[in-house]
Tab-separated table of C-alpha atoms and ligand atoms in Angstrom:
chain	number	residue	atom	x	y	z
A	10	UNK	CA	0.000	0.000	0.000
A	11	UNK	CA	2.684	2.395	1.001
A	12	UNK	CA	4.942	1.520	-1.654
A	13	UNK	CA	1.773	1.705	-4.417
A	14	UNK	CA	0.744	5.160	-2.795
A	15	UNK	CA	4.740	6.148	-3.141
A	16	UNK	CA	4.373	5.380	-6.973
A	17	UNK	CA	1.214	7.200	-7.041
A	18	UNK	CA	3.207	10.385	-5.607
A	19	UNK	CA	5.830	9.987	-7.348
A	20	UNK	CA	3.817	10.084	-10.663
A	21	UNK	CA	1.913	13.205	-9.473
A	22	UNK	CA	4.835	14.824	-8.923
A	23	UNK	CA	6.322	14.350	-11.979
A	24	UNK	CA	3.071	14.915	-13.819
A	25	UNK	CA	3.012	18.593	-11.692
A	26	UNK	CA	6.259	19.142	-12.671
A	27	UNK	CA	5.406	19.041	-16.089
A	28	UNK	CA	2.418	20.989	-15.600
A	29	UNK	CA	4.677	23.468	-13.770
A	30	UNK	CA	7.521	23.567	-16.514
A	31	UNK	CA	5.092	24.659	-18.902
A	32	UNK	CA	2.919	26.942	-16.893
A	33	UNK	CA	6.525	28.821	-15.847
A	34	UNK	CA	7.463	28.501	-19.304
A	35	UNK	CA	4.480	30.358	-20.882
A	36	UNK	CA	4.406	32.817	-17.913
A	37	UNK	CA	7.804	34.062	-18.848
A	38	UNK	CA	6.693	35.205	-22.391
A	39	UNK	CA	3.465	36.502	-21.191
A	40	UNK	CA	4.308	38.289	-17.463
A	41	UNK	CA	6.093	41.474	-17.917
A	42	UNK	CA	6.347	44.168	-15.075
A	43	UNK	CA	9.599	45.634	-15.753
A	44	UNK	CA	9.839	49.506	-15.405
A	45	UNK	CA	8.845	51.316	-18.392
A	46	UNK	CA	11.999	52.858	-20.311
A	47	UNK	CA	11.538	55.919	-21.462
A	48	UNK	CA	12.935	54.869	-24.736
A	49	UNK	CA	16.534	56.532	-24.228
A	50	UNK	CA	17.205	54.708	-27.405
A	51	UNK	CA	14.789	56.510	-29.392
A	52	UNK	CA	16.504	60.107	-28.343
A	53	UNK	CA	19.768	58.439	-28.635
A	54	UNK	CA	19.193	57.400	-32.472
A	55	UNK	CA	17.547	60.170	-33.476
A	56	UNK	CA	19.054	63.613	-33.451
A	57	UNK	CA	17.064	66.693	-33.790
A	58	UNK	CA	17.600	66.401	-37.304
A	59	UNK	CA	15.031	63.941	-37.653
A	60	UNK	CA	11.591	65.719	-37.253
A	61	UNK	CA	12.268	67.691	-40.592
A	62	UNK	CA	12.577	64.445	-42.300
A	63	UNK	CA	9.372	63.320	-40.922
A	64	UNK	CA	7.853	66.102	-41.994
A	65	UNK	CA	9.012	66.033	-45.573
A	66	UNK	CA	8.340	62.519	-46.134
A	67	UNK	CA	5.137	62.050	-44.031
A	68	UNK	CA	3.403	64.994	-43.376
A	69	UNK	CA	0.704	63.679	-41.259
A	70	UNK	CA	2.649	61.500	-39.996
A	71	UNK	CA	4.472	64.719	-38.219
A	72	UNK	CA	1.450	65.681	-36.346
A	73	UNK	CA	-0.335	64.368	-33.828
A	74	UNK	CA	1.711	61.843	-31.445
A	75	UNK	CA	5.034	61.931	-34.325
A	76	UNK	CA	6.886	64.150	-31.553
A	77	UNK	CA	5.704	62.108	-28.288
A	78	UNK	CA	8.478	61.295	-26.393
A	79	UNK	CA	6.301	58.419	-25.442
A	80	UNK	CA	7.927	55.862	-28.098
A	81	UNK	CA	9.198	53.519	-25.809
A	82	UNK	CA	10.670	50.656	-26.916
A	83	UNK	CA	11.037	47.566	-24.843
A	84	UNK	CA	9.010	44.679	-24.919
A	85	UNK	CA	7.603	43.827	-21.607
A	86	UNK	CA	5.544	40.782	-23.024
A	87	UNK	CA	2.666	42.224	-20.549
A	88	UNK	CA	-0.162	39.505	-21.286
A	89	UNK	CA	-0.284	38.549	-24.684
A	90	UNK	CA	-1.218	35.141	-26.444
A	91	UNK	CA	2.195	33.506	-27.918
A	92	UNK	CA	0.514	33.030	-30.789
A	93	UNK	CA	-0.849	34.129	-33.771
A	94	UNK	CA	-4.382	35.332	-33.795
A	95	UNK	CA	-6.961	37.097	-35.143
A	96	UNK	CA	-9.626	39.959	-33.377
A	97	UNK	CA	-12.927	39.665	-33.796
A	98	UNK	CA	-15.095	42.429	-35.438
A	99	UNK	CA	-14.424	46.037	-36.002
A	100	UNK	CA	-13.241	48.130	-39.025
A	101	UNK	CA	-9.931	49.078	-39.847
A	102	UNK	CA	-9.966	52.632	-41.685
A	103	UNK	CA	-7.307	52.152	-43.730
A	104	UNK	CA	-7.395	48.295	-45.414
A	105	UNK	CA	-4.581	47.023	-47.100
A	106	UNK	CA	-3.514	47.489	-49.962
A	107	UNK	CA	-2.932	43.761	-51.022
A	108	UNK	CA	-6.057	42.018	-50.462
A	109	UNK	CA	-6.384	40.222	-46.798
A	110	UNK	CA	-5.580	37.035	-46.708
A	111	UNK	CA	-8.739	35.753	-46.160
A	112	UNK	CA	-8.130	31.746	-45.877
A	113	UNK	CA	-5.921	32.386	-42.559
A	114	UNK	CA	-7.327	30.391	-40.053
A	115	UNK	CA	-9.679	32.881	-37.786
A	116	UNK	CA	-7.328	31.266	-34.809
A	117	UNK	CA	-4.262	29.497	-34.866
A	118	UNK	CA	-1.170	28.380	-32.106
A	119	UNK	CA	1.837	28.154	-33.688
A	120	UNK	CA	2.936	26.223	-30.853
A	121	UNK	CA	0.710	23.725	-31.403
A	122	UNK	CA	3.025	21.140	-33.197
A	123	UNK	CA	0.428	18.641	-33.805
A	124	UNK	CA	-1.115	20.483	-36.476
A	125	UNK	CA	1.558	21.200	-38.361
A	126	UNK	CA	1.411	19.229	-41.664
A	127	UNK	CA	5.127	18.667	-41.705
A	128	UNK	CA	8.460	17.572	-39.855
A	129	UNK	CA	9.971	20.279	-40.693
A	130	UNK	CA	11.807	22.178	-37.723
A	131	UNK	CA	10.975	25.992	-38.187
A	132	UNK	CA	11.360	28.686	-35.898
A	133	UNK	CA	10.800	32.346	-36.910
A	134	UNK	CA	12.877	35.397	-35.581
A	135	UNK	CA	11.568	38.485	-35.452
A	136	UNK	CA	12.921	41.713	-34.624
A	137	UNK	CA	10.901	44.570	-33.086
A	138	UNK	CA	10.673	48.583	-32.714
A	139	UNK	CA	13.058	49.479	-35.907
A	140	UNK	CA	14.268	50.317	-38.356
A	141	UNK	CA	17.356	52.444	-37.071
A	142	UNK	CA	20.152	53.081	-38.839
A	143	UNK	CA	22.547	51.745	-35.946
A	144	UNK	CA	21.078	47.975	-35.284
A	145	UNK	CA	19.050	47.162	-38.108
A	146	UNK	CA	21.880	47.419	-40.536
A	147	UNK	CA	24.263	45.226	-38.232
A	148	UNK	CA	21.102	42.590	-37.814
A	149	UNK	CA	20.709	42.624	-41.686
A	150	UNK	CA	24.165	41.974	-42.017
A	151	UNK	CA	24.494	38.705	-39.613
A	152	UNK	CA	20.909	37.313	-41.692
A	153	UNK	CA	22.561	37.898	-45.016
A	154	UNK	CA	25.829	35.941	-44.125
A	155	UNK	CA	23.672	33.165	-42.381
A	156	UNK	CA	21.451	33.155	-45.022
A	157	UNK	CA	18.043	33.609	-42.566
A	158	UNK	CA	15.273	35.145	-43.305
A	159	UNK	CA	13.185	36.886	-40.518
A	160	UNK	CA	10.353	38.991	-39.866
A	161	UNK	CA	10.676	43.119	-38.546
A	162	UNK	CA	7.620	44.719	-36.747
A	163	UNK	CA	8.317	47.819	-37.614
A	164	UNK	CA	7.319	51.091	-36.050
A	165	UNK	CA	5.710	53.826	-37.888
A	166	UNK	CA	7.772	56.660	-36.234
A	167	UNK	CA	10.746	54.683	-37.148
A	168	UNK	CA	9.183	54.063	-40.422
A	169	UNK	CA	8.993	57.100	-41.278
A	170	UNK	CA	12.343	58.412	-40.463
A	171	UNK	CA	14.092	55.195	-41.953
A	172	UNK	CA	11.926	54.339	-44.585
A	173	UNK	CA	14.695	53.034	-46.708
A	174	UNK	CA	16.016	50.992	-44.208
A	175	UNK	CA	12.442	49.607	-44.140
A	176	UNK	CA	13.256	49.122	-48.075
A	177	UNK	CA	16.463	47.284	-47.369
A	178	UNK	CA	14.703	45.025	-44.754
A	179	UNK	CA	12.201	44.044	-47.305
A	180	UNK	CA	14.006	43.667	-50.520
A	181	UNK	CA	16.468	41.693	-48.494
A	182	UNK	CA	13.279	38.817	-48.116
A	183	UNK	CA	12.524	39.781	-44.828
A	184	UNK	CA	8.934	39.524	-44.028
A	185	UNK	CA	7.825	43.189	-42.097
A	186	UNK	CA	4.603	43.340	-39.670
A	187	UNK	CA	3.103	46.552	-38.103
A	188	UNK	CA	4.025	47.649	-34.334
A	189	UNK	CA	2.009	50.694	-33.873
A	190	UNK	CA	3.119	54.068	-34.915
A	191	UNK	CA	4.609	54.831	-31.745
A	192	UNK	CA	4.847	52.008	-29.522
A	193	UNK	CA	1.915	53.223	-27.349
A	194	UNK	CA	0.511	50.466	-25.055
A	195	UNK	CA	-2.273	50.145	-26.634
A	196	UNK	CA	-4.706	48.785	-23.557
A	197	UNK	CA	-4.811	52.536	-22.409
A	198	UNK	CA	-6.256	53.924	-25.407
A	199	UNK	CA	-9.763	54.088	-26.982
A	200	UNK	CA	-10.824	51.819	-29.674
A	201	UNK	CA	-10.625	54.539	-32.366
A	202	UNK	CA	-6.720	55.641	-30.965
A	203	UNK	CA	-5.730	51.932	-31.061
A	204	UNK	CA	-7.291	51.998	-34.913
A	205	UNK	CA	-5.226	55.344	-35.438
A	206	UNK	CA	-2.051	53.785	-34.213
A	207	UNK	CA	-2.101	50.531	-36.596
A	208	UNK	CA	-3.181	52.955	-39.734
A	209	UNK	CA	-0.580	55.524	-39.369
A	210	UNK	CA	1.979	52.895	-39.061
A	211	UNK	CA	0.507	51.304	-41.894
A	212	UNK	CA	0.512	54.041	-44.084
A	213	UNK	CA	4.449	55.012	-43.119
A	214	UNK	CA	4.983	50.945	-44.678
A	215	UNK	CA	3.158	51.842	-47.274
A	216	UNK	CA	4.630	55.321	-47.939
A	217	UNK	CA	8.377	53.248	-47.704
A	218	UNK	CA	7.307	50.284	-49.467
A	219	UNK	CA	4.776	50.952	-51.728
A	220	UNK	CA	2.941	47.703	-50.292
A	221	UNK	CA	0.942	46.988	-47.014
A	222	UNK	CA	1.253	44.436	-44.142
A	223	UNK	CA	-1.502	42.484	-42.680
A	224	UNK	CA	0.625	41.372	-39.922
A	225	UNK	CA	0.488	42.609	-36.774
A	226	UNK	CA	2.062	42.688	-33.213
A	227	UNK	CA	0.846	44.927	-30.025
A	228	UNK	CA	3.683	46.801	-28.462
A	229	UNK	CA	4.751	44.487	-24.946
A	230	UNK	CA	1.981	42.346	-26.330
A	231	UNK	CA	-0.453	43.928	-24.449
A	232	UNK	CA	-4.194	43.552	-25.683
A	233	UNK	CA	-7.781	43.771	-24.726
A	234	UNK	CA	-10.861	43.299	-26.341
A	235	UNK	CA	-10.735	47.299	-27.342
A	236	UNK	CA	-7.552	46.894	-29.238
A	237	UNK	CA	-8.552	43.648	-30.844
A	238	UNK	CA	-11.848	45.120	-32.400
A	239	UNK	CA	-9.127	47.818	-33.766
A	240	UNK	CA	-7.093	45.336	-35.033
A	241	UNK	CA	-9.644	43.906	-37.110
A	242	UNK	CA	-10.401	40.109	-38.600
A	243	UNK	CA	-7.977	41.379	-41.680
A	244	UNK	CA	-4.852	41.739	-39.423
A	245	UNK	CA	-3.028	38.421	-38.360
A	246	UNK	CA	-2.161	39.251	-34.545
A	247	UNK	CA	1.398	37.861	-33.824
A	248	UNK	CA	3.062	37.346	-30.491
A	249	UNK	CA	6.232	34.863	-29.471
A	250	UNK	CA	7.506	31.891	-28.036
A	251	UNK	CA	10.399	32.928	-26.662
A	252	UNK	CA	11.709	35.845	-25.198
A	253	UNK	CA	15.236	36.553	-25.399
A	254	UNK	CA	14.435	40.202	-23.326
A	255	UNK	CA	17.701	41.583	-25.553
A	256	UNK	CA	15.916	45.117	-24.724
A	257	UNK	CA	16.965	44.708	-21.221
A	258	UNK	CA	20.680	44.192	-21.687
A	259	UNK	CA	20.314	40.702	-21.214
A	260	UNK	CA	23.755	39.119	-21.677
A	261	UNK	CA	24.795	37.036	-24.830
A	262	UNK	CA	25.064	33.517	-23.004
A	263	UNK	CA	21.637	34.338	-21.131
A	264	UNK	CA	19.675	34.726	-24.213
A	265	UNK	CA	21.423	31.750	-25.714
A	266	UNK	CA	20.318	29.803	-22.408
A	267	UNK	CA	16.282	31.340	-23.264
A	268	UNK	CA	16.618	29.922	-26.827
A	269	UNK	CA	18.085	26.996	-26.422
A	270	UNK	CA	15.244	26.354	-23.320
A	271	UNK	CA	12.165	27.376	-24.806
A	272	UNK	CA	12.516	26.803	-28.702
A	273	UNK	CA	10.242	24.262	-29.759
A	274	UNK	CA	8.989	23.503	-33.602
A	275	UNK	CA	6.959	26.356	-35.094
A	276	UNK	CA	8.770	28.827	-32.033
A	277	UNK	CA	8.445	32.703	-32.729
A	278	UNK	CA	11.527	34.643	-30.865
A	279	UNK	CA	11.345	37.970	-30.014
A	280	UNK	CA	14.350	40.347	-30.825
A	281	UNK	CA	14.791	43.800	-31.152
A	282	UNK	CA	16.125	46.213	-33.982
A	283	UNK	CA	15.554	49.498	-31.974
A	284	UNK	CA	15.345	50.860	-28.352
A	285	UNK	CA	17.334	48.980	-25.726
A	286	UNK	CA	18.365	49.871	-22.638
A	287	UNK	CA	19.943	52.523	-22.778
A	288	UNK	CA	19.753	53.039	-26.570
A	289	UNK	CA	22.016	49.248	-26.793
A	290	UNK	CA	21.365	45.847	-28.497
A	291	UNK	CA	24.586	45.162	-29.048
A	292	UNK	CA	24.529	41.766	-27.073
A	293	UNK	CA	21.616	40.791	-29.657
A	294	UNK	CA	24.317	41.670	-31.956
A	295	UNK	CA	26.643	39.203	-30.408
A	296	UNK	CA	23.890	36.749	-29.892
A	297	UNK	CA	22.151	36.913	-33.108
A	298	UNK	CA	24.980	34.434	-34.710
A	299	UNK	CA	25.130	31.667	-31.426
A	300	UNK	CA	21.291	31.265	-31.697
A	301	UNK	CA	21.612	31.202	-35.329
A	302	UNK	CA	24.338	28.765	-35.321
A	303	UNK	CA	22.304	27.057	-31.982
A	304	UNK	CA	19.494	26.191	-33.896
A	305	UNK	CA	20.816	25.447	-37.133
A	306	UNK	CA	22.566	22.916	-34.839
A	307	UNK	CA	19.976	21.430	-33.125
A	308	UNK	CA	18.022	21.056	-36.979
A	309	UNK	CA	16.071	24.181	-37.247
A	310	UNK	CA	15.098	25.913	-40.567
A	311	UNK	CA	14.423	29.536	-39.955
A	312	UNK	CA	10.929	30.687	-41.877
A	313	UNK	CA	9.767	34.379	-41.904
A	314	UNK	CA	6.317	34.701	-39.130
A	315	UNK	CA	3.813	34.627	-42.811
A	316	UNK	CA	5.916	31.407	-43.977
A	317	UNK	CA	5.099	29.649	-40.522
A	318	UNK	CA	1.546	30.463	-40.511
A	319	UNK	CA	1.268	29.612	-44.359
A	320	UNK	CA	1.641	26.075	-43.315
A	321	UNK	CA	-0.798	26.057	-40.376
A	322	UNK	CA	-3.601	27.457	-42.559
B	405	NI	NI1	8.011	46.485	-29.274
Protein backbone atom coordinates (compact mmCIF):
# COMPACT_ATOMS: atom_id res chain seq x y z
CA UNK A 1 0.00 0.00 0.00
CA UNK A 2 2.68 2.40 1.00
CA UNK A 3 4.94 1.52 -1.65
CA UNK A 4 1.77 1.70 -4.42
CA UNK A 5 0.74 5.16 -2.79
CA UNK A 6 4.74 6.15 -3.14
CA UNK A 7 4.37 5.38 -6.97
CA UNK A 8 1.21 7.20 -7.04
CA UNK A 9 3.21 10.39 -5.61
CA UNK A 10 5.83 9.99 -7.35
CA UNK A 11 3.82 10.08 -10.66
CA UNK A 12 1.91 13.20 -9.47
CA UNK A 13 4.84 14.82 -8.92
CA UNK A 14 6.32 14.35 -11.98
CA UNK A 15 3.07 14.92 -13.82
CA UNK A 16 3.01 18.59 -11.69
CA UNK A 17 6.26 19.14 -12.67
CA UNK A 18 5.41 19.04 -16.09
CA UNK A 19 2.42 20.99 -15.60
CA UNK A 20 4.68 23.47 -13.77
CA UNK A 21 7.52 23.57 -16.51
CA UNK A 22 5.09 24.66 -18.90
CA UNK A 23 2.92 26.94 -16.89
CA UNK A 24 6.52 28.82 -15.85
CA UNK A 25 7.46 28.50 -19.30
CA UNK A 26 4.48 30.36 -20.88
CA UNK A 27 4.41 32.82 -17.91
CA UNK A 28 7.80 34.06 -18.85
CA UNK A 29 6.69 35.21 -22.39
CA UNK A 30 3.46 36.50 -21.19
CA UNK A 31 4.31 38.29 -17.46
CA UNK A 32 6.09 41.47 -17.92
CA UNK A 33 6.35 44.17 -15.07
CA UNK A 34 9.60 45.63 -15.75
CA UNK A 35 9.84 49.51 -15.40
CA UNK A 36 8.85 51.32 -18.39
CA UNK A 37 12.00 52.86 -20.31
CA UNK A 38 11.54 55.92 -21.46
CA UNK A 39 12.94 54.87 -24.74
CA UNK A 40 16.53 56.53 -24.23
CA UNK A 41 17.20 54.71 -27.40
CA UNK A 42 14.79 56.51 -29.39
CA UNK A 43 16.50 60.11 -28.34
CA UNK A 44 19.77 58.44 -28.63
CA UNK A 45 19.19 57.40 -32.47
CA UNK A 46 17.55 60.17 -33.48
CA UNK A 47 19.05 63.61 -33.45
CA UNK A 48 17.06 66.69 -33.79
CA UNK A 49 17.60 66.40 -37.30
CA UNK A 50 15.03 63.94 -37.65
CA UNK A 51 11.59 65.72 -37.25
CA UNK A 52 12.27 67.69 -40.59
CA UNK A 53 12.58 64.44 -42.30
CA UNK A 54 9.37 63.32 -40.92
CA UNK A 55 7.85 66.10 -41.99
CA UNK A 56 9.01 66.03 -45.57
CA UNK A 57 8.34 62.52 -46.13
CA UNK A 58 5.14 62.05 -44.03
CA UNK A 59 3.40 64.99 -43.38
CA UNK A 60 0.70 63.68 -41.26
CA UNK A 61 2.65 61.50 -40.00
CA UNK A 62 4.47 64.72 -38.22
CA UNK A 63 1.45 65.68 -36.35
CA UNK A 64 -0.34 64.37 -33.83
CA UNK A 65 1.71 61.84 -31.44
CA UNK A 66 5.03 61.93 -34.33
CA UNK A 67 6.89 64.15 -31.55
CA UNK A 68 5.70 62.11 -28.29
CA UNK A 69 8.48 61.30 -26.39
CA UNK A 70 6.30 58.42 -25.44
CA UNK A 71 7.93 55.86 -28.10
CA UNK A 72 9.20 53.52 -25.81
CA UNK A 73 10.67 50.66 -26.92
CA UNK A 74 11.04 47.57 -24.84
CA UNK A 75 9.01 44.68 -24.92
CA UNK A 76 7.60 43.83 -21.61
CA UNK A 77 5.54 40.78 -23.02
CA UNK A 78 2.67 42.22 -20.55
CA UNK A 79 -0.16 39.51 -21.29
CA UNK A 80 -0.28 38.55 -24.68
CA UNK A 81 -1.22 35.14 -26.44
CA UNK A 82 2.19 33.51 -27.92
CA UNK A 83 0.51 33.03 -30.79
CA UNK A 84 -0.85 34.13 -33.77
CA UNK A 85 -4.38 35.33 -33.80
CA UNK A 86 -6.96 37.10 -35.14
CA UNK A 87 -9.63 39.96 -33.38
CA UNK A 88 -12.93 39.67 -33.80
CA UNK A 89 -15.09 42.43 -35.44
CA UNK A 90 -14.42 46.04 -36.00
CA UNK A 91 -13.24 48.13 -39.02
CA UNK A 92 -9.93 49.08 -39.85
CA UNK A 93 -9.97 52.63 -41.69
CA UNK A 94 -7.31 52.15 -43.73
CA UNK A 95 -7.39 48.30 -45.41
CA UNK A 96 -4.58 47.02 -47.10
CA UNK A 97 -3.51 47.49 -49.96
CA UNK A 98 -2.93 43.76 -51.02
CA UNK A 99 -6.06 42.02 -50.46
CA UNK A 100 -6.38 40.22 -46.80
CA UNK A 101 -5.58 37.04 -46.71
CA UNK A 102 -8.74 35.75 -46.16
CA UNK A 103 -8.13 31.75 -45.88
CA UNK A 104 -5.92 32.39 -42.56
CA UNK A 105 -7.33 30.39 -40.05
CA UNK A 106 -9.68 32.88 -37.79
CA UNK A 107 -7.33 31.27 -34.81
CA UNK A 108 -4.26 29.50 -34.87
CA UNK A 109 -1.17 28.38 -32.11
CA UNK A 110 1.84 28.15 -33.69
CA UNK A 111 2.94 26.22 -30.85
CA UNK A 112 0.71 23.72 -31.40
CA UNK A 113 3.03 21.14 -33.20
CA UNK A 114 0.43 18.64 -33.81
CA UNK A 115 -1.12 20.48 -36.48
CA UNK A 116 1.56 21.20 -38.36
CA UNK A 117 1.41 19.23 -41.66
CA UNK A 118 5.13 18.67 -41.71
CA UNK A 119 8.46 17.57 -39.85
CA UNK A 120 9.97 20.28 -40.69
CA UNK A 121 11.81 22.18 -37.72
CA UNK A 122 10.97 25.99 -38.19
CA UNK A 123 11.36 28.69 -35.90
CA UNK A 124 10.80 32.35 -36.91
CA UNK A 125 12.88 35.40 -35.58
CA UNK A 126 11.57 38.49 -35.45
CA UNK A 127 12.92 41.71 -34.62
CA UNK A 128 10.90 44.57 -33.09
CA UNK A 129 10.67 48.58 -32.71
CA UNK A 130 13.06 49.48 -35.91
CA UNK A 131 14.27 50.32 -38.36
CA UNK A 132 17.36 52.44 -37.07
CA UNK A 133 20.15 53.08 -38.84
CA UNK A 134 22.55 51.74 -35.95
CA UNK A 135 21.08 47.98 -35.28
CA UNK A 136 19.05 47.16 -38.11
CA UNK A 137 21.88 47.42 -40.54
CA UNK A 138 24.26 45.23 -38.23
CA UNK A 139 21.10 42.59 -37.81
CA UNK A 140 20.71 42.62 -41.69
CA UNK A 141 24.16 41.97 -42.02
CA UNK A 142 24.49 38.71 -39.61
CA UNK A 143 20.91 37.31 -41.69
CA UNK A 144 22.56 37.90 -45.02
CA UNK A 145 25.83 35.94 -44.13
CA UNK A 146 23.67 33.16 -42.38
CA UNK A 147 21.45 33.16 -45.02
CA UNK A 148 18.04 33.61 -42.57
CA UNK A 149 15.27 35.15 -43.31
CA UNK A 150 13.19 36.89 -40.52
CA UNK A 151 10.35 38.99 -39.87
CA UNK A 152 10.68 43.12 -38.55
CA UNK A 153 7.62 44.72 -36.75
CA UNK A 154 8.32 47.82 -37.61
CA UNK A 155 7.32 51.09 -36.05
CA UNK A 156 5.71 53.83 -37.89
CA UNK A 157 7.77 56.66 -36.23
CA UNK A 158 10.75 54.68 -37.15
CA UNK A 159 9.18 54.06 -40.42
CA UNK A 160 8.99 57.10 -41.28
CA UNK A 161 12.34 58.41 -40.46
CA UNK A 162 14.09 55.20 -41.95
CA UNK A 163 11.93 54.34 -44.58
CA UNK A 164 14.70 53.03 -46.71
CA UNK A 165 16.02 50.99 -44.21
CA UNK A 166 12.44 49.61 -44.14
CA UNK A 167 13.26 49.12 -48.08
CA UNK A 168 16.46 47.28 -47.37
CA UNK A 169 14.70 45.03 -44.75
CA UNK A 170 12.20 44.04 -47.31
CA UNK A 171 14.01 43.67 -50.52
CA UNK A 172 16.47 41.69 -48.49
CA UNK A 173 13.28 38.82 -48.12
CA UNK A 174 12.52 39.78 -44.83
CA UNK A 175 8.93 39.52 -44.03
CA UNK A 176 7.82 43.19 -42.10
CA UNK A 177 4.60 43.34 -39.67
CA UNK A 178 3.10 46.55 -38.10
CA UNK A 179 4.03 47.65 -34.33
CA UNK A 180 2.01 50.69 -33.87
CA UNK A 181 3.12 54.07 -34.92
CA UNK A 182 4.61 54.83 -31.74
CA UNK A 183 4.85 52.01 -29.52
CA UNK A 184 1.92 53.22 -27.35
CA UNK A 185 0.51 50.47 -25.06
CA UNK A 186 -2.27 50.14 -26.63
CA UNK A 187 -4.71 48.78 -23.56
CA UNK A 188 -4.81 52.54 -22.41
CA UNK A 189 -6.26 53.92 -25.41
CA UNK A 190 -9.76 54.09 -26.98
CA UNK A 191 -10.82 51.82 -29.67
CA UNK A 192 -10.63 54.54 -32.37
CA UNK A 193 -6.72 55.64 -30.97
CA UNK A 194 -5.73 51.93 -31.06
CA UNK A 195 -7.29 52.00 -34.91
CA UNK A 196 -5.23 55.34 -35.44
CA UNK A 197 -2.05 53.78 -34.21
CA UNK A 198 -2.10 50.53 -36.60
CA UNK A 199 -3.18 52.96 -39.73
CA UNK A 200 -0.58 55.52 -39.37
CA UNK A 201 1.98 52.90 -39.06
CA UNK A 202 0.51 51.30 -41.89
CA UNK A 203 0.51 54.04 -44.08
CA UNK A 204 4.45 55.01 -43.12
CA UNK A 205 4.98 50.94 -44.68
CA UNK A 206 3.16 51.84 -47.27
CA UNK A 207 4.63 55.32 -47.94
CA UNK A 208 8.38 53.25 -47.70
CA UNK A 209 7.31 50.28 -49.47
CA UNK A 210 4.78 50.95 -51.73
CA UNK A 211 2.94 47.70 -50.29
CA UNK A 212 0.94 46.99 -47.01
CA UNK A 213 1.25 44.44 -44.14
CA UNK A 214 -1.50 42.48 -42.68
CA UNK A 215 0.63 41.37 -39.92
CA UNK A 216 0.49 42.61 -36.77
CA UNK A 217 2.06 42.69 -33.21
CA UNK A 218 0.85 44.93 -30.03
CA UNK A 219 3.68 46.80 -28.46
CA UNK A 220 4.75 44.49 -24.95
CA UNK A 221 1.98 42.35 -26.33
CA UNK A 222 -0.45 43.93 -24.45
CA UNK A 223 -4.19 43.55 -25.68
CA UNK A 224 -7.78 43.77 -24.73
CA UNK A 225 -10.86 43.30 -26.34
CA UNK A 226 -10.74 47.30 -27.34
CA UNK A 227 -7.55 46.89 -29.24
CA UNK A 228 -8.55 43.65 -30.84
CA UNK A 229 -11.85 45.12 -32.40
CA UNK A 230 -9.13 47.82 -33.77
CA UNK A 231 -7.09 45.34 -35.03
CA UNK A 232 -9.64 43.91 -37.11
CA UNK A 233 -10.40 40.11 -38.60
CA UNK A 234 -7.98 41.38 -41.68
CA UNK A 235 -4.85 41.74 -39.42
CA UNK A 236 -3.03 38.42 -38.36
CA UNK A 237 -2.16 39.25 -34.55
CA UNK A 238 1.40 37.86 -33.82
CA UNK A 239 3.06 37.35 -30.49
CA UNK A 240 6.23 34.86 -29.47
CA UNK A 241 7.51 31.89 -28.04
CA UNK A 242 10.40 32.93 -26.66
CA UNK A 243 11.71 35.85 -25.20
CA UNK A 244 15.24 36.55 -25.40
CA UNK A 245 14.43 40.20 -23.33
CA UNK A 246 17.70 41.58 -25.55
CA UNK A 247 15.92 45.12 -24.72
CA UNK A 248 16.96 44.71 -21.22
CA UNK A 249 20.68 44.19 -21.69
CA UNK A 250 20.31 40.70 -21.21
CA UNK A 251 23.76 39.12 -21.68
CA UNK A 252 24.79 37.04 -24.83
CA UNK A 253 25.06 33.52 -23.00
CA UNK A 254 21.64 34.34 -21.13
CA UNK A 255 19.68 34.73 -24.21
CA UNK A 256 21.42 31.75 -25.71
CA UNK A 257 20.32 29.80 -22.41
CA UNK A 258 16.28 31.34 -23.26
CA UNK A 259 16.62 29.92 -26.83
CA UNK A 260 18.09 27.00 -26.42
CA UNK A 261 15.24 26.35 -23.32
CA UNK A 262 12.17 27.38 -24.81
CA UNK A 263 12.52 26.80 -28.70
CA UNK A 264 10.24 24.26 -29.76
CA UNK A 265 8.99 23.50 -33.60
CA UNK A 266 6.96 26.36 -35.09
CA UNK A 267 8.77 28.83 -32.03
CA UNK A 268 8.45 32.70 -32.73
CA UNK A 269 11.53 34.64 -30.86
CA UNK A 270 11.35 37.97 -30.01
CA UNK A 271 14.35 40.35 -30.82
CA UNK A 272 14.79 43.80 -31.15
CA UNK A 273 16.13 46.21 -33.98
CA UNK A 274 15.55 49.50 -31.97
CA UNK A 275 15.34 50.86 -28.35
CA UNK A 276 17.33 48.98 -25.73
CA UNK A 277 18.36 49.87 -22.64
CA UNK A 278 19.94 52.52 -22.78
CA UNK A 279 19.75 53.04 -26.57
CA UNK A 280 22.02 49.25 -26.79
CA UNK A 281 21.37 45.85 -28.50
CA UNK A 282 24.59 45.16 -29.05
CA UNK A 283 24.53 41.77 -27.07
CA UNK A 284 21.62 40.79 -29.66
CA UNK A 285 24.32 41.67 -31.96
CA UNK A 286 26.64 39.20 -30.41
CA UNK A 287 23.89 36.75 -29.89
CA UNK A 288 22.15 36.91 -33.11
CA UNK A 289 24.98 34.43 -34.71
CA UNK A 290 25.13 31.67 -31.43
CA UNK A 291 21.29 31.27 -31.70
CA UNK A 292 21.61 31.20 -35.33
CA UNK A 293 24.34 28.77 -35.32
CA UNK A 294 22.30 27.06 -31.98
CA UNK A 295 19.49 26.19 -33.90
CA UNK A 296 20.82 25.45 -37.13
CA UNK A 297 22.57 22.92 -34.84
CA UNK A 298 19.98 21.43 -33.13
CA UNK A 299 18.02 21.06 -36.98
CA UNK A 300 16.07 24.18 -37.25
CA UNK A 301 15.10 25.91 -40.57
CA UNK A 302 14.42 29.54 -39.96
CA UNK A 303 10.93 30.69 -41.88
CA UNK A 304 9.77 34.38 -41.90
CA UNK A 305 6.32 34.70 -39.13
CA UNK A 306 3.81 34.63 -42.81
CA UNK A 307 5.92 31.41 -43.98
CA UNK A 308 5.10 29.65 -40.52
CA UNK A 309 1.55 30.46 -40.51
CA UNK A 310 1.27 29.61 -44.36
CA UNK A 311 1.64 26.07 -43.32
CA UNK A 312 -0.80 26.06 -40.38
CA UNK A 313 -3.60 27.46 -42.56
NI1 LIG B 1 8.01 46.49 -29.27
Amino acid sequence: MGRRRGWKVTVMSAVMLLIFTGYTSETTVLTGGEPLLAGPGMTADNAGEESAVVSAKNPSAATGKASQPGATTNERGAGTPAAATKANGGTVANPPLQPAKTDTPTSGSVKQAGTRKHDEKRVALTFDDGPDKKYTPLILEVLKKQEVKATFFVVGLQVSKYGDMLKRISEEGHAIGNHTWDHADLTKRTTKEVAEEIDKADEAIRHALGKNTDLFRAPYGATNDNVKQAVGQERRSIGWTVDTRDWAGTTPAEMLEKVKKQTKPDGIILMHCFGGKNGKLDNTIEALPQVIDYLRGEGFTFVTVPELLAEQA
